[in-house]
C-alpha positions as a Markdown table, in Angstrom:
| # | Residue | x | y | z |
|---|---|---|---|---|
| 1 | Unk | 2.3 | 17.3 | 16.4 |
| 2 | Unk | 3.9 | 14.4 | 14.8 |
| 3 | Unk | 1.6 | 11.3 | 13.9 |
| 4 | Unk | 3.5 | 9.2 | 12.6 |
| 5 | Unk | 3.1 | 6.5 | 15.6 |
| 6 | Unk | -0.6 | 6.6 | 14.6 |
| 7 | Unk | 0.0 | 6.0 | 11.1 |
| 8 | Unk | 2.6 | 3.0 | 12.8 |
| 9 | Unk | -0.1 | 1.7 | 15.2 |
| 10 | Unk | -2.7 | 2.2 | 12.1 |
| 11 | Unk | -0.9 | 0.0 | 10.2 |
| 12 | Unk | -0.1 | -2.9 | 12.8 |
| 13 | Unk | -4.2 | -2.8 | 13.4 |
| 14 | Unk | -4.6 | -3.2 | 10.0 |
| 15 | Unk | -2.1 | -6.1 | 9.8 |
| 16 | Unk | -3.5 | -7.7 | 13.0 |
| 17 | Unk | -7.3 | -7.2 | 11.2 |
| 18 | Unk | -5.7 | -9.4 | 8.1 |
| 19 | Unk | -4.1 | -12.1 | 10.5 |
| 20 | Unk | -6.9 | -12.7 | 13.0 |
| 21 | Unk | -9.2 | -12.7 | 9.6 |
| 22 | Unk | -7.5 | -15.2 | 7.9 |
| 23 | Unk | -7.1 | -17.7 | 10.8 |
| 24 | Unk | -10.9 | -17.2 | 11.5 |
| 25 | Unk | -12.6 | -17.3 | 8.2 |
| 26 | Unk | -10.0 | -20.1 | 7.0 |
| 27 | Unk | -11.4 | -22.1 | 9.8 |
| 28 | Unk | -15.3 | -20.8 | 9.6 |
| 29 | Unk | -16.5 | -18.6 | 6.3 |
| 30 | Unk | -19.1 | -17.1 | 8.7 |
| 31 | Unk | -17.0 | -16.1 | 11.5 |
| 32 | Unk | -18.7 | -13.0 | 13.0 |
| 33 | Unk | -17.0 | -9.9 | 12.0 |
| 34 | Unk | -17.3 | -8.1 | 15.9 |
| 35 | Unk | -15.5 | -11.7 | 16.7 |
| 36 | Unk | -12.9 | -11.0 | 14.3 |
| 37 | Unk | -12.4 | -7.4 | 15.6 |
| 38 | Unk | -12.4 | -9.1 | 19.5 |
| 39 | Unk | -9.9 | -11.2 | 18.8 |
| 40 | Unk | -7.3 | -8.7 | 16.8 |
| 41 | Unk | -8.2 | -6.4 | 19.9 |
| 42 | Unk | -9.6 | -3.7 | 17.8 |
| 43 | Unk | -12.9 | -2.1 | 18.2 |
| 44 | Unk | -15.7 | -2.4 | 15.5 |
| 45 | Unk | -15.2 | 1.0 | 14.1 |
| 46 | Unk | -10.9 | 0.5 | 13.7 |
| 47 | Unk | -12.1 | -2.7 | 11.8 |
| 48 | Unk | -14.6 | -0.7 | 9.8 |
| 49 | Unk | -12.6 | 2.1 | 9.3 |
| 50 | Unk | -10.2 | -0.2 | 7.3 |
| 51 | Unk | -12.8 | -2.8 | 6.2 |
| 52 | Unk | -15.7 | -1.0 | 5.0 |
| 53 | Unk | -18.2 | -4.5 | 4.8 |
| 54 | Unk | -17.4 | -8.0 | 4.8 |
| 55 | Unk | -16.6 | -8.4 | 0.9 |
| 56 | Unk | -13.6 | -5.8 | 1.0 |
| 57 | Unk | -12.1 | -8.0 | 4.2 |
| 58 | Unk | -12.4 | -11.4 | 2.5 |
| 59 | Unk | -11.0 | -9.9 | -0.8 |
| 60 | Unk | -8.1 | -7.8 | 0.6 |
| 61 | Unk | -7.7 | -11.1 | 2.7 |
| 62 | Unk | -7.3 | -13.1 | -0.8 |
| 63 | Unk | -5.2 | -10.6 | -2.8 |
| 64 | Unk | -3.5 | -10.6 | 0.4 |
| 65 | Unk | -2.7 | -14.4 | 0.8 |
| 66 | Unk | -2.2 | -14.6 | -3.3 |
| 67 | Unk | 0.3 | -12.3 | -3.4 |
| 68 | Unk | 2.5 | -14.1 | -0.9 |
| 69 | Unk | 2.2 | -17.3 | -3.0 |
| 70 | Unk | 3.2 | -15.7 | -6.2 |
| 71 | Unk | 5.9 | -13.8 | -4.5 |
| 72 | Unk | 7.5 | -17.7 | -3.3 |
| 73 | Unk | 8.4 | -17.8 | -7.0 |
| 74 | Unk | 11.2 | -15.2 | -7.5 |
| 75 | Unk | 12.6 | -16.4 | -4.5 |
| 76 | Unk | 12.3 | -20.2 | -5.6 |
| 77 | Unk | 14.3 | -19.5 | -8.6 |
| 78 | Unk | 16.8 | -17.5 | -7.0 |
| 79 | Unk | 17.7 | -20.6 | -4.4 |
| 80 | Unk | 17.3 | -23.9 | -6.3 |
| 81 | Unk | 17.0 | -24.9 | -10.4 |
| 82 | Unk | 14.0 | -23.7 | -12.5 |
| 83 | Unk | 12.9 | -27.4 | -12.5 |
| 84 | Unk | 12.6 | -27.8 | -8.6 |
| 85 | Unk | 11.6 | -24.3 | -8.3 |
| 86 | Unk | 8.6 | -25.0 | -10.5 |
| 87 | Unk | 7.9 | -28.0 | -8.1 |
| 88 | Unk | 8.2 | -26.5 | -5.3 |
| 89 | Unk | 6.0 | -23.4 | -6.2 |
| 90 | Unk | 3.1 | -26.0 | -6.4 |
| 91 | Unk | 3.1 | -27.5 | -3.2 |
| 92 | Unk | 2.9 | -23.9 | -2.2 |
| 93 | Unk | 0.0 | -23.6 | -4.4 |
| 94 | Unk | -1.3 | -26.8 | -3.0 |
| 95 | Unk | -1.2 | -26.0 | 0.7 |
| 96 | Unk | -2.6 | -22.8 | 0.1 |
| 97 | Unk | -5.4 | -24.7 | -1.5 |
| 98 | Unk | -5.7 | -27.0 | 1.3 |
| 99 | Unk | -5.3 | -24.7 | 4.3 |
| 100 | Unk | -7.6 | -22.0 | 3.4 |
| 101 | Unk | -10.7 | -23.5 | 2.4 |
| 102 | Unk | -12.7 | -21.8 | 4.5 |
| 103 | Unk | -11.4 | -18.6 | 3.0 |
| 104 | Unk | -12.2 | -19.9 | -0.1 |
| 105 | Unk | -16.2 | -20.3 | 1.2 |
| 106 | Unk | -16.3 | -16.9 | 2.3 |
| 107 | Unk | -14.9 | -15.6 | -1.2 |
| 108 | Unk | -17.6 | -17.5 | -2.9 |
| 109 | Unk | -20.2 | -16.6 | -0.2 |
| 110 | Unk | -19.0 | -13.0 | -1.0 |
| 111 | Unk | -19.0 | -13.2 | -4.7 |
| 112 | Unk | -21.9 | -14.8 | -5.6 |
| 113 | Unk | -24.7 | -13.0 | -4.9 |
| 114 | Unk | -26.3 | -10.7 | -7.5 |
| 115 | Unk | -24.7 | -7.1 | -7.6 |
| 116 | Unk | -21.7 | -8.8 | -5.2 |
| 117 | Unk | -17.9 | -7.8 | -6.6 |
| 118 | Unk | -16.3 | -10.0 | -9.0 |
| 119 | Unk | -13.9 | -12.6 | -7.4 |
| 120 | Unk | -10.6 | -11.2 | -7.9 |
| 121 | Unk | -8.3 | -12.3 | -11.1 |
| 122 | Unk | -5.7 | -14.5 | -10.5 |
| 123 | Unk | -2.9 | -11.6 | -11.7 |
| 124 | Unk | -0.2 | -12.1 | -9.4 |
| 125 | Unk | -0.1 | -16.3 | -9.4 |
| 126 | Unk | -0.4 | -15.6 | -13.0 |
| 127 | Unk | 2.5 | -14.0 | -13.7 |
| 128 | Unk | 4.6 | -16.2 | -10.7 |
| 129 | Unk | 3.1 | -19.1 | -13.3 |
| 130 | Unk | 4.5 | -17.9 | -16.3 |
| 131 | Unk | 7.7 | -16.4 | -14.9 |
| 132 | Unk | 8.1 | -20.1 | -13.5 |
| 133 | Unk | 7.1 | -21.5 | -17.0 |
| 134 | Unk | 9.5 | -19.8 | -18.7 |
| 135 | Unk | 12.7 | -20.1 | -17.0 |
| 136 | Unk | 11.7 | -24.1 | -17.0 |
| 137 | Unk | 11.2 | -23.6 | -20.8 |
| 138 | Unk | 14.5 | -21.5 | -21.0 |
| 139 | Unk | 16.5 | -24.1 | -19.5 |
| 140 | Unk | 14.4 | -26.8 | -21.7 |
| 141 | Unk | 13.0 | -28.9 | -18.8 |
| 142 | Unk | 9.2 | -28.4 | -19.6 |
| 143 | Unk | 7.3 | -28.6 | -23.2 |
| 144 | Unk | 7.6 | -25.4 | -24.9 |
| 145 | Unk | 4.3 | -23.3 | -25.3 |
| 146 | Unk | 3.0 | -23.7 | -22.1 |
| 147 | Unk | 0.4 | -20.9 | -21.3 |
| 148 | Unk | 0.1 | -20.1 | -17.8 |
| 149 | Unk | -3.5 | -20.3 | -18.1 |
| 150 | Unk | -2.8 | -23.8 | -19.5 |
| 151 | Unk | -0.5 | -24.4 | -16.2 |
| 152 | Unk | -3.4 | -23.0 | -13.8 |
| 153 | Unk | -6.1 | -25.1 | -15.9 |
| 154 | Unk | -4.3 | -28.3 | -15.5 |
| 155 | Unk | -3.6 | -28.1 | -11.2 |
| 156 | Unk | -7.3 | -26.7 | -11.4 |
| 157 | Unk | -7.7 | -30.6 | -9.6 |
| 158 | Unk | -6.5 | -29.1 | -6.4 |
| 159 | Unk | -9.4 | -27.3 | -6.0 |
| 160 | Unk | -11.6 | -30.5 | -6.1 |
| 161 | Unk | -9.4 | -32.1 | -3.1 |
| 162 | Unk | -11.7 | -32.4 | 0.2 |
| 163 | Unk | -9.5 | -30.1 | 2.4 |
| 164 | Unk | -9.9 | -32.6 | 6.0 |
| 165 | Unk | -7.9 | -35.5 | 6.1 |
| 166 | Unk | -5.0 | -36.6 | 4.4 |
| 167 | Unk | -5.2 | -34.5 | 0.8 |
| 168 | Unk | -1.2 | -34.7 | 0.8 |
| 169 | Unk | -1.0 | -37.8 | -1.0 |
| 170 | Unk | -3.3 | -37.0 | -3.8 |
| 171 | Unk | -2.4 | -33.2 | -4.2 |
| 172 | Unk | 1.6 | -34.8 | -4.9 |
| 173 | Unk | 0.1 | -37.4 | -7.6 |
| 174 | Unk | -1.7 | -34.9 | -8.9 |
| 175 | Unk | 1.2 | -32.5 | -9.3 |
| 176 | Unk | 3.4 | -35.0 | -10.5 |
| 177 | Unk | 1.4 | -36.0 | -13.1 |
| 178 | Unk | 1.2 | -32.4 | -14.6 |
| 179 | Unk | 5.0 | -31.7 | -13.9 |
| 180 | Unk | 5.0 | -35.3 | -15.8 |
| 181 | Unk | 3.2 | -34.1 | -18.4 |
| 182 | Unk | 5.2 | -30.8 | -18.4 |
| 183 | Unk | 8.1 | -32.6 | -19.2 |
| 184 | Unk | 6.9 | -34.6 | -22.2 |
| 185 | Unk | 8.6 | -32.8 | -25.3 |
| 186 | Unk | 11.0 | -31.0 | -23.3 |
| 187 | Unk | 14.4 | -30.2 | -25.6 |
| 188 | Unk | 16.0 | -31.2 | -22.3 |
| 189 | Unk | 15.1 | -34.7 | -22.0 |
């Protein structure tokens, strides 16, 4: 017997899991997980089966979600200069911020209690950072010597940004004052 349409249908509950999750716990950090599991049209046990608890769906949700923001990078630099590249990748950055806050509740609800897994490293937007970094420093339109630790310290603001209302406005000062600052020093300029 063949099953590789279960390993197919496996897969799309799994992805459905991630989807429905995301839109509920961005909206409400204490959505119900058998409410989560109603609405991707999964029983509890498919949802258990590929989410053990609560903490492994919110962090698979986050390594998830981060992954597709670092993974805007490449593709930024391949379609426009390092400069606007750089740019853009922060807006990204910034509506992530913005538009998952209630994800980022449910990590912290998940994290912080005693014995609770660690909330998981920044790895991939990490790297996204510094490959970003240094193609901007490579074609001598940022400061050189720019950590991307530095990078994630300094847009560490968008995190303080109430996520209801109008946060575009500030998030773009905000991110053009570092890019401002980025370019201070630049060879280029």
């Amino acid at each position: 017997m063949n099953d590789a349409p279960r390993r197919s249908d496996a897969q799309r509950n799994r992805e459905r899991i991630l989807e429905v999750a995301l839109a509920e716990l961005s909206r409400c950090a204490d959505a119900p997980l058998s409410a989560i599991a109603k609405k991707a049209g999964v029983g509890q046990g498919t949802l258990y089966r590929n989410f053990p608890s609560r903490e492994a769906l919110v962090l698979e949700i986050y390594r998830h979600e981060m992954q597709h923001v670092a993974d805007s990078a490449a593709h930024l630099l391949r379609t426009r200069p390092p400069e606007q590249a750089l740019r853009a990748w922060m807006d990204r950055l910034a509506e992530f911020a913005m538009t998952k806050a209630g994800l980022a509740d449910a990590i912290r609800q998940v994290t912080s209690a005693p014995g609770s897994p660690a909330k998981p490293a920044h790895t991939p937007v990490t790297e996204a950072a510094e490959l970003l970094l240094r193609a901007n420093e490579e074609a001598g339109t940022i400061r050189p010597g720019v950590t991307a630790d530095d990078f994630l310290l300094a847009i560490g603001g968008l995190w303080q940004l109430g996520p209801h209302g109008d946060w575009r406005p500030r998030a773009t000062r905000l991110l053009d004052l570092v890019m401002d600052g980025l370019r201070t020093g630049a060879p280029g300029r």
